[in-house]
mmCIF file with all atom_site columns, C-alpha atoms and ligand atoms in Angstrom:
data_model
loop_
_atom_site.group_PDB
_atom_site.id
_atom_site.type_symbol
_atom_site.label_atom_id
_atom_site.label_alt_id
_atom_site.label_comp_id
_atom_site.label_asym_id
_atom_site.label_entity_id
_atom_site.label_seq_id
_atom_site.pdbx_PDB_ins_code
_atom_site.Cartn_x
_atom_site.Cartn_y
_atom_site.Cartn_z
_atom_site.occupancy
_atom_site.B_iso_or_equiv
_atom_site.pdbx_formal_charge
_atom_site.auth_seq_id
_atom_site.auth_comp_id
_atom_site.auth_asym_id
_atom_site.auth_atom_id
_atom_site.pdbx_PDB_model_num
ATOM   1   C  CA  . UNK J 1 1   ? -163.004 -103.159 1.010   1.00 91.00 ? 21  UNK J CA  1
ATOM   2   C  CA  . UNK J 1 2   ? -159.569 -101.899 0.071   1.00 97.00 ? 22  UNK J CA  1
ATOM   3   C  CA  . UNK J 1 3   ? -157.252 -99.011  0.707   1.00 98.00 ? 23  UNK J CA  1
ATOM   4   C  CA  . UNK J 1 4   ? -156.915 -96.368  -2.001  1.00 98.00 ? 24  UNK J CA  1
ATOM   5   C  CA  . UNK J 1 5   ? -153.978 -94.234  -3.075  1.00 98.00 ? 25  UNK J CA  1
ATOM   6   C  CA  . UNK J 1 6   ? -155.140 -90.793  -4.153  1.00 98.00 ? 26  UNK J CA  1
ATOM   7   C  CA  . UNK J 1 7   ? -153.723 -88.096  -6.394  1.00 98.00 ? 27  UNK J CA  1
ATOM   8   C  CA  . UNK J 1 8   ? -151.765 -86.741  -3.405  1.00 98.00 ? 28  UNK J CA  1
ATOM   9   C  CA  . UNK J 1 9   ? -149.260 -89.490  -4.305  1.00 98.00 ? 29  UNK J CA  1
ATOM   10  C  CA  . UNK J 1 10  ? -145.943 -88.282  -5.750  1.00 97.00 ? 30  UNK J CA  1
ATOM   11  C  CA  . UNK J 1 11  ? -144.383 -91.753  -6.089  1.00 96.00 ? 31  UNK J CA  1
ATOM   12  C  CA  . UNK J 1 12  ? -142.273 -91.402  -2.983  1.00 96.00 ? 32  UNK J CA  1
ATOM   13  C  CA  . UNK J 1 13  ? -142.415 -95.229  -2.598  1.00 96.00 ? 33  UNK J CA  1
ATOM   14  C  CA  . UNK J 1 14  ? -142.326 -95.047  1.164   1.00 95.00 ? 34  UNK J CA  1
ATOM   15  C  CA  . UNK J 1 15  ? -145.367 -97.312  1.381   1.00 97.00 ? 35  UNK J CA  1
ATOM   16  C  CA  . UNK J 1 16  ? -144.542 -100.192 -0.909  1.00 96.00 ? 36  UNK J CA  1
ATOM   17  C  CA  . UNK J 1 17  ? -142.194 -102.277 1.176   1.00 96.00 ? 37  UNK J CA  1
ATOM   18  C  CA  . UNK J 1 18  ? -144.436 -102.403 4.238   1.00 97.00 ? 38  UNK J CA  1
ATOM   19  C  CA  . UNK J 1 19  ? -147.332 -104.073 2.434   1.00 98.00 ? 39  UNK J CA  1
ATOM   20  C  CA  . UNK J 1 20  ? -147.522 -107.668 3.697   1.00 98.00 ? 40  UNK J CA  1
ATOM   21  C  CA  . UNK J 1 21  ? -149.300 -108.893 0.572   1.00 98.00 ? 41  UNK J CA  1
ATOM   22  C  CA  . UNK J 1 22  ? -147.193 -106.941 -1.975  1.00 97.00 ? 42  UNK J CA  1
ATOM   23  C  CA  . UNK J 1 23  ? -150.232 -105.410 -3.650  1.00 98.00 ? 43  UNK J CA  1
ATOM   24  C  CA  . UNK J 1 24  ? -148.869 -101.851 -4.171  1.00 98.00 ? 44  UNK J CA  1
ATOM   25  C  CA  . UNK J 1 25  ? -147.596 -101.402 -7.713  1.00 98.00 ? 45  UNK J CA  1
ATOM   26  C  CA  . UNK J 1 26  ? -145.853 -98.330  -9.233  1.00 97.00 ? 46  UNK J CA  1
ATOM   27  C  CA  . UNK J 1 27  ? -147.769 -97.242  -12.337 1.00 97.00 ? 47  UNK J CA  1
ATOM   28  C  CA  . UNK J 1 28  ? -146.173 -97.372  -15.770 1.00 96.00 ? 48  UNK J CA  1
ATOM   29  C  CA  . UNK J 1 29  ? -146.048 -95.475  -18.050 1.00 95.00 ? 49  UNK J CA  1
ATOM   30  C  CA  . UNK J 1 30  ? -145.844 -92.653  -15.518 1.00 94.00 ? 50  UNK J CA  1
ATOM   31  C  CA  . UNK J 1 31  ? -147.656 -90.057  -17.644 1.00 93.00 ? 51  UNK J CA  1
ATOM   32  C  CA  . UNK J 1 32  ? -150.705 -92.356  -17.802 1.00 96.00 ? 52  UNK J CA  1
ATOM   33  C  CA  . UNK J 1 33  ? -150.442 -93.962  -14.362 1.00 97.00 ? 53  UNK J CA  1
ATOM   34  C  CA  . UNK J 1 34  ? -148.622 -91.479  -12.098 1.00 97.00 ? 54  UNK J CA  1
ATOM   35  C  CA  . UNK J 1 35  ? -149.402 -93.064  -8.711  1.00 97.00 ? 55  UNK J CA  1
ATOM   36  C  CA  . UNK J 1 36  ? -148.671 -96.250  -6.889  1.00 98.00 ? 56  UNK J CA  1
ATOM   37  C  CA  . UNK J 1 37  ? -151.796 -98.426  -7.204  1.00 98.00 ? 57  UNK J CA  1
ATOM   38  C  CA  . UNK J 1 38  ? -153.328 -100.822 -4.689  1.00 98.00 ? 58  UNK J CA  1
ATOM   39  C  CA  . UNK J 1 39  ? -154.808 -104.059 -5.967  1.00 98.00 ? 59  UNK J CA  1
ATOM   40  C  CA  . UNK J 1 40  ? -158.292 -104.025 -4.417  1.00 98.00 ? 60  UNK J CA  1
ATOM   41  C  CA  . UNK J 1 41  ? -158.638 -107.801 -4.700  1.00 97.00 ? 61  UNK J CA  1
ATOM   42  C  CA  . UNK J 1 42  ? -155.469 -108.477 -2.715  1.00 98.00 ? 62  UNK J CA  1
ATOM   43  C  CA  . UNK J 1 43  ? -155.361 -105.636 -0.149  1.00 98.00 ? 63  UNK J CA  1
ATOM   44  C  CA  . UNK J 1 44  ? -156.262 -106.986 3.304   1.00 98.00 ? 64  UNK J CA  1
ATOM   45  C  CA  . UNK J 1 45  ? -156.948 -103.532 4.778   1.00 98.00 ? 65  UNK J CA  1
ATOM   46  C  CA  . UNK J 1 46  ? -154.222 -103.927 7.376   1.00 98.00 ? 66  UNK J CA  1
ATOM   47  C  CA  . UNK J 1 47  ? -153.553 -100.176 7.301   1.00 98.00 ? 67  UNK J CA  1
ATOM   48  C  CA  . UNK J 1 48  ? -149.755 -100.599 7.534   1.00 98.00 ? 68  UNK J CA  1
ATOM   49  C  CA  . UNK J 1 49  ? -149.152 -98.356  4.522   1.00 98.00 ? 69  UNK J CA  1
ATOM   50  C  CA  . UNK J 1 50  ? -151.092 -95.355  5.821   1.00 98.00 ? 70  UNK J CA  1
ATOM   51  C  CA  . UNK J 1 51  ? -148.599 -94.004  8.385   1.00 98.00 ? 71  UNK J CA  1
ATOM   52  C  CA  . UNK J 1 52  ? -145.701 -94.659  5.982   1.00 97.00 ? 72  UNK J CA  1
ATOM   53  C  CA  . UNK J 1 53  ? -146.917 -92.060  3.487   1.00 97.00 ? 73  UNK J CA  1
ATOM   54  C  CA  . UNK J 1 54  ? -145.319 -88.653  4.159   1.00 96.00 ? 74  UNK J CA  1
ATOM   55  C  CA  . UNK J 1 55  ? -147.960 -87.029  1.961   1.00 96.00 ? 75  UNK J CA  1
ATOM   56  C  CA  . UNK J 1 56  ? -150.998 -88.642  3.632   1.00 97.00 ? 76  UNK J CA  1
ATOM   57  C  CA  . UNK J 1 57  ? -152.168 -89.910  0.257   1.00 98.00 ? 77  UNK J CA  1
ATOM   58  C  CA  . UNK J 1 58  ? -153.619 -93.267  1.382   1.00 98.00 ? 78  UNK J CA  1
ATOM   59  C  CA  . UNK J 1 59  ? -157.106 -93.825  2.787   1.00 98.00 ? 79  UNK J CA  1
ATOM   60  C  CA  . UNK J 1 60  ? -159.487 -96.676  3.454   1.00 98.00 ? 80  UNK J CA  1
ATOM   61  C  CA  . UNK J 1 61  ? -161.840 -96.610  0.478   1.00 98.00 ? 81  UNK J CA  1
ATOM   62  C  CA  . UNK J 1 62  ? -164.807 -95.401  2.515   1.00 98.00 ? 82  UNK J CA  1
ATOM   63  C  CA  . UNK J 1 63  ? -162.757 -92.560  4.021   1.00 98.00 ? 83  UNK J CA  1
ATOM   64  C  CA  . UNK J 1 64  ? -161.411 -90.993  0.827   1.00 98.00 ? 84  UNK J CA  1
ATOM   65  C  CA  . UNK J 1 65  ? -162.296 -87.319  1.356   1.00 98.00 ? 85  UNK J CA  1
ATOM   66  C  CA  . UNK J 1 66  ? -164.738 -85.626  -0.962  1.00 98.00 ? 86  UNK J CA  1
ATOM   67  C  CA  . UNK J 1 67  ? -163.622 -82.244  0.382   1.00 98.00 ? 87  UNK J CA  1
ATOM   68  C  CA  . UNK J 1 68  ? -159.909 -82.340  1.114   1.00 98.00 ? 88  UNK J CA  1
ATOM   69  C  CA  . UNK J 1 69  ? -158.662 -78.954  2.293   1.00 98.00 ? 89  UNK J CA  1
ATOM   70  C  CA  . UNK J 1 70  ? -155.122 -78.246  1.105   1.00 98.00 ? 90  UNK J CA  1
ATOM   71  C  CA  . UNK J 1 71  ? -152.508 -77.054  3.567   1.00 96.00 ? 91  UNK J CA  1
ATOM   72  C  CA  . UNK J 1 72  ? -150.848 -75.269  0.672   1.00 97.00 ? 92  UNK J CA  1
ATOM   73  C  CA  . UNK J 1 73  ? -147.767 -76.337  -1.230  1.00 96.00 ? 93  UNK J CA  1
ATOM   74  C  CA  . UNK J 1 74  ? -148.598 -80.018  -1.588  1.00 96.00 ? 94  UNK J CA  1
ATOM   75  C  CA  . UNK J 1 75  ? -148.920 -81.548  -5.023  1.00 98.00 ? 95  UNK J CA  1
ATOM   76  C  CA  . UNK J 1 76  ? -151.531 -83.604  -6.749  1.00 98.00 ? 96  UNK J CA  1
ATOM   77  C  CA  . UNK J 1 77  ? -150.594 -85.683  -9.767  1.00 97.00 ? 97  UNK J CA  1
ATOM   78  C  CA  . UNK J 1 78  ? -153.066 -86.730  -12.393 1.00 97.00 ? 98  UNK J CA  1
ATOM   79  C  CA  . UNK J 1 79  ? -153.371 -87.456  -16.084 1.00 95.00 ? 99  UNK J CA  1
ATOM   80  C  CA  . UNK J 1 80  ? -153.875 -84.193  -17.971 1.00 94.00 ? 100 UNK J CA  1
ATOM   81  C  CA  . UNK J 1 81  ? -152.159 -81.920  -15.469 1.00 97.00 ? 101 UNK J CA  1
ATOM   82  C  CA  . UNK J 1 82  ? -149.157 -80.076  -16.892 1.00 96.00 ? 102 UNK J CA  1
ATOM   83  C  CA  . UNK J 1 83  ? -147.203 -78.857  -13.878 1.00 97.00 ? 103 UNK J CA  1
ATOM   84  C  CA  . UNK J 1 84  ? -143.762 -80.123  -12.965 1.00 97.00 ? 104 UNK J CA  1
ATOM   85  C  CA  . UNK J 1 85  ? -142.707 -81.884  -9.775  1.00 97.00 ? 105 UNK J CA  1
ATOM   86  C  CA  . UNK J 1 86  ? -139.171 -82.911  -8.877  1.00 96.00 ? 106 UNK J CA  1
ATOM   87  C  CA  . UNK J 1 87  ? -138.042 -84.678  -5.772  1.00 95.00 ? 107 UNK J CA  1
ATOM   88  C  CA  . UNK J 1 88  ? -136.264 -87.721  -4.431  1.00 95.00 ? 108 UNK J CA  1
ATOM   89  C  CA  . UNK J 1 89  ? -137.981 -90.909  -3.465  1.00 94.00 ? 109 UNK J CA  1
ATOM   90  C  CA  . UNK J 1 90  ? -137.637 -93.095  -0.406  1.00 91.00 ? 110 UNK J CA  1
ATOM   91  C  CA  . UNK J 1 91  ? -134.724 -94.941  -2.023  1.00 91.00 ? 111 UNK J CA  1
ATOM   92  C  CA  . UNK J 1 92  ? -132.836 -91.792  -3.079  1.00 93.00 ? 112 UNK J CA  1
ATOM   93  C  CA  . UNK J 1 93  ? -133.849 -92.033  -6.733  1.00 93.00 ? 113 UNK J CA  1
ATOM   94  C  CA  . UNK J 1 94  ? -134.931 -88.830  -8.495  1.00 94.00 ? 114 UNK J CA  1
ATOM   95  C  CA  . UNK J 1 95  ? -138.644 -88.321  -9.118  1.00 94.00 ? 115 UNK J CA  1
ATOM   96  C  CA  . UNK J 1 96  ? -139.705 -86.175  -12.072 1.00 95.00 ? 116 UNK J CA  1
ATOM   97  C  CA  . UNK J 1 97  ? -143.411 -85.816  -12.772 1.00 96.00 ? 117 UNK J CA  1
ATOM   98  C  CA  . UNK J 1 98  ? -144.916 -83.637  -15.499 1.00 96.00 ? 118 UNK J CA  1
ATOM   99  C  CA  . UNK J 1 99  ? -148.534 -84.344  -14.609 1.00 97.00 ? 119 UNK J CA  1
ATOM   100 C  CA  . UNK J 1 100 ? -148.573 -82.378  -11.364 1.00 98.00 ? 120 UNK J CA  1
ATOM   101 C  CA  . UNK J 1 101 ? -150.184 -79.333  -9.815  1.00 97.00 ? 121 UNK J CA  1
ATOM   102 C  CA  . UNK J 1 102 ? -149.317 -77.525  -6.585  1.00 97.00 ? 122 UNK J CA  1
ATOM   103 C  CA  . UNK J 1 103 ? -152.269 -76.778  -4.343  1.00 98.00 ? 123 UNK J CA  1
ATOM   104 C  CA  . UNK J 1 104 ? -153.050 -73.424  -2.776  1.00 98.00 ? 124 UNK J CA  1
ATOM   105 C  CA  . UNK J 1 105 ? -153.667 -73.163  0.967   1.00 98.00 ? 125 UNK J CA  1
ATOM   106 C  CA  . UNK J 1 106 ? -157.357 -73.575  1.681   1.00 98.00 ? 126 UNK J CA  1
ATOM   107 C  CA  . UNK J 1 107 ? -158.176 -75.011  -1.744  1.00 98.00 ? 127 UNK J CA  1
ATOM   108 C  CA  . UNK J 1 108 ? -160.788 -77.753  -1.423  1.00 98.00 ? 128 UNK J CA  1
ATOM   109 C  CA  . UNK J 1 109 ? -160.632 -80.735  -3.763  1.00 98.00 ? 129 UNK J CA  1
ATOM   110 C  CA  . UNK J 1 110 ? -162.659 -83.911  -4.174  1.00 98.00 ? 130 UNK J CA  1
ATOM   111 C  CA  . UNK J 1 111 ? -160.404 -86.979  -3.972  1.00 98.00 ? 131 UNK J CA  1
ATOM   112 C  CA  . UNK J 1 112 ? -163.179 -89.550  -4.508  1.00 98.00 ? 132 UNK J CA  1
ATOM   113 C  CA  . UNK J 1 113 ? -162.681 -89.674  -8.319  1.00 98.00 ? 133 UNK J CA  1
ATOM   114 C  CA  . UNK J 1 114 ? -159.256 -91.166  -7.466  1.00 98.00 ? 134 UNK J CA  1
ATOM   115 C  CA  . UNK J 1 115 ? -160.905 -94.395  -6.310  1.00 98.00 ? 135 UNK J CA  1
ATOM   116 C  CA  . UNK J 1 116 ? -161.715 -95.628  -9.805  1.00 98.00 ? 136 UNK J CA  1
ATOM   117 C  CA  . UNK J 1 117 ? -158.154 -95.530  -11.244 1.00 97.00 ? 137 UNK J CA  1
ATOM   118 C  CA  . UNK J 1 118 ? -157.015 -97.919  -8.497  1.00 96.00 ? 138 UNK J CA  1
ATOM   119 C  CA  . UNK J 1 119 ? -159.540 -100.439 -9.832  1.00 98.00 ? 139 UNK J CA  1
ATOM   120 C  CA  . UNK J 1 120 ? -158.927 -99.600  -13.498 1.00 98.00 ? 140 UNK J CA  1
ATOM   121 C  CA  . UNK J 1 121 ? -155.177 -100.099 -13.154 1.00 98.00 ? 141 UNK J CA  1
ATOM   122 C  CA  . UNK J 1 122 ? -155.719 -103.773 -12.374 1.00 98.00 ? 142 UNK J CA  1
ATOM   123 C  CA  . UNK J 1 123 ? -158.811 -104.316 -14.554 1.00 97.00 ? 143 UNK J CA  1
ATOM   124 C  CA  . UNK J 1 124 ? -157.839 -103.408 -18.109 1.00 95.00 ? 144 UNK J CA  1
ATOM   125 C  CA  . UNK J 1 125 ? -154.745 -101.411 -17.148 1.00 97.00 ? 145 UNK J CA  1
ATOM   126 C  CA  . UNK J 1 126 ? -151.155 -102.587 -16.782 1.00 97.00 ? 146 UNK J CA  1
ATOM   127 C  CA  . UNK J 1 127 ? -151.669 -104.104 -13.309 1.00 97.00 ? 147 UNK J CA  1
ATOM   128 C  CA  . UNK J 1 128 ? -148.881 -106.324 -12.022 1.00 97.00 ? 148 UNK J CA  1
ATOM   129 C  CA  . UNK J 1 129 ? -147.340 -106.285 -15.516 1.00 96.00 ? 149 UNK J CA  1
ATOM   130 C  CA  . UNK J 1 130 ? -146.111 -102.740 -14.777 1.00 95.00 ? 150 UNK J CA  1
ATOM   131 C  CA  . UNK J 1 131 ? -143.446 -104.304 -12.560 1.00 93.00 ? 151 UNK J CA  1
ATOM   132 C  CA  . UNK J 1 132 ? -141.654 -105.484 -15.719 1.00 90.00 ? 152 UNK J CA  1
ATOM   133 C  CA  . UNK J 1 133 ? -141.015 -101.876 -16.834 1.00 89.00 ? 153 UNK J CA  1
ATOM   134 C  CA  . UNK J 1 134 ? -140.438 -100.394 -13.370 1.00 87.00 ? 154 UNK J CA  1
ATOM   135 C  CA  . UNK J 1 135 ? -137.504 -97.987  -13.544 1.00 84.00 ? 155 UNK J CA  1
ATOM   136 C  CA  . UNK J 1 136 ? -137.303 -97.197  -9.817  1.00 86.00 ? 156 UNK J CA  1
ATOM   137 C  CA  . UNK J 1 137 ? -138.857 -93.733  -10.185 1.00 85.00 ? 157 UNK J CA  1
HETATM 138 S  S1  . SF4 M 2 .   ? -145.750 -93.261  0.379   1.00 59.73 ? 23  SF4 M S1  1
HETATM 139 FE FE1 . SF4 M 2 .   ? -147.474 -91.954  -0.308  1.00 59.73 ? 23  SF4 M FE1 1
HETATM 140 S  S2  . SF4 M 2 .   ? -146.610 -90.586  -1.859  1.00 59.73 ? 23  SF4 M S2  1
HETATM 141 FE FE2 . SF4 M 2 .   ? -145.189 -92.270  -1.520  1.00 59.73 ? 23  SF4 M FE2 1
HETATM 142 S  S3  . SF4 M 2 .   ? -145.711 -93.772  -3.109  1.00 59.73 ? 23  SF4 M S3  1
HETATM 143 FE FE3 . SF4 M 2 .   ? -146.810 -94.351  -1.286  1.00 59.73 ? 23  SF4 M FE3 1
HETATM 144 S  S4  . SF4 M 2 .   ? -148.806 -93.314  -1.489  1.00 59.73 ? 23  SF4 M S4  1
HETATM 145 FE FE4 . SF4 M 2 .   ? -147.432 -92.344  -2.959  1.00 59.73 ? 23  SF4 M FE4 1
HETATM 146 S  S1  . SF4 M 2 .   ? -153.787 -101.632 3.709   1.00 59.73 ? 24  SF4 M S1  1
HETATM 147 FE FE1 . SF4 M 2 .   ? -152.233 -103.236 4.081   1.00 59.73 ? 24  SF4 M FE1 1
HETATM 148 S  S2  . SF4 M 2 .   ? -152.650 -104.781 2.517   1.00 59.73 ? 24  SF4 M S2  1
HETATM 149 FE FE2 . SF4 M 2 .   ? -153.675 -102.885 1.841   1.00 59.73 ? 24  SF4 M FE2 1
HETATM 150 S  S3  . SF4 M 2 .   ? -152.209 -101.850 0.527   1.00 59.73 ? 24  SF4 M S3  1
HETATM 151 FE FE3 . SF4 M 2 .   ? -151.922 -101.022 2.599   1.00 59.73 ? 24  SF4 M FE3 1
HETATM 152 S  S4  . SF4 M 2 .   ? -150.284 -102.322 3.495   1.00 59.73 ? 24  SF4 M S4  1
HETATM 153 FE FE4 . SF4 M 2 .   ? -151.068 -103.413 1.688   1.00 59.73 ? 24  SF4 M FE4 1
#
């Protein structure tokens, strides 16, 4: 199995440094790959990243919710969305995302389509090569 980062990710980067096998890679270019991605072939399912995420965006693959109920105010980020998110990441660097949408309280969304991009990123996508163009955002 593997752990999966979902579209609740806003690139805060709080998770990356705790991964013992260094398999969490910031997507690049951001408009096409807005999340941090977990290499499913390398992840050892240790679970260390889960409590590090302030946005509760990380799940074991078989626990990714198909009916996530929004608290209200949190963001999802995904290719094709046009909303704007600004914040600061774990290292104090600014985060600007233009593929975001703020959720309404009680809105129910299916996060299971987010599983596939974690695989696609490493199979046919930029994969570990994205580290070469990582700008810290
Ligand atoms: S800590 Fe959460 S929001 Fe931040 S990069 Fe990791 S998965 Fe994304
Ligand atoms: S579950 Fe463990 S090995 Fe997998 S991405 Fe998270 S920290 Fe890394």
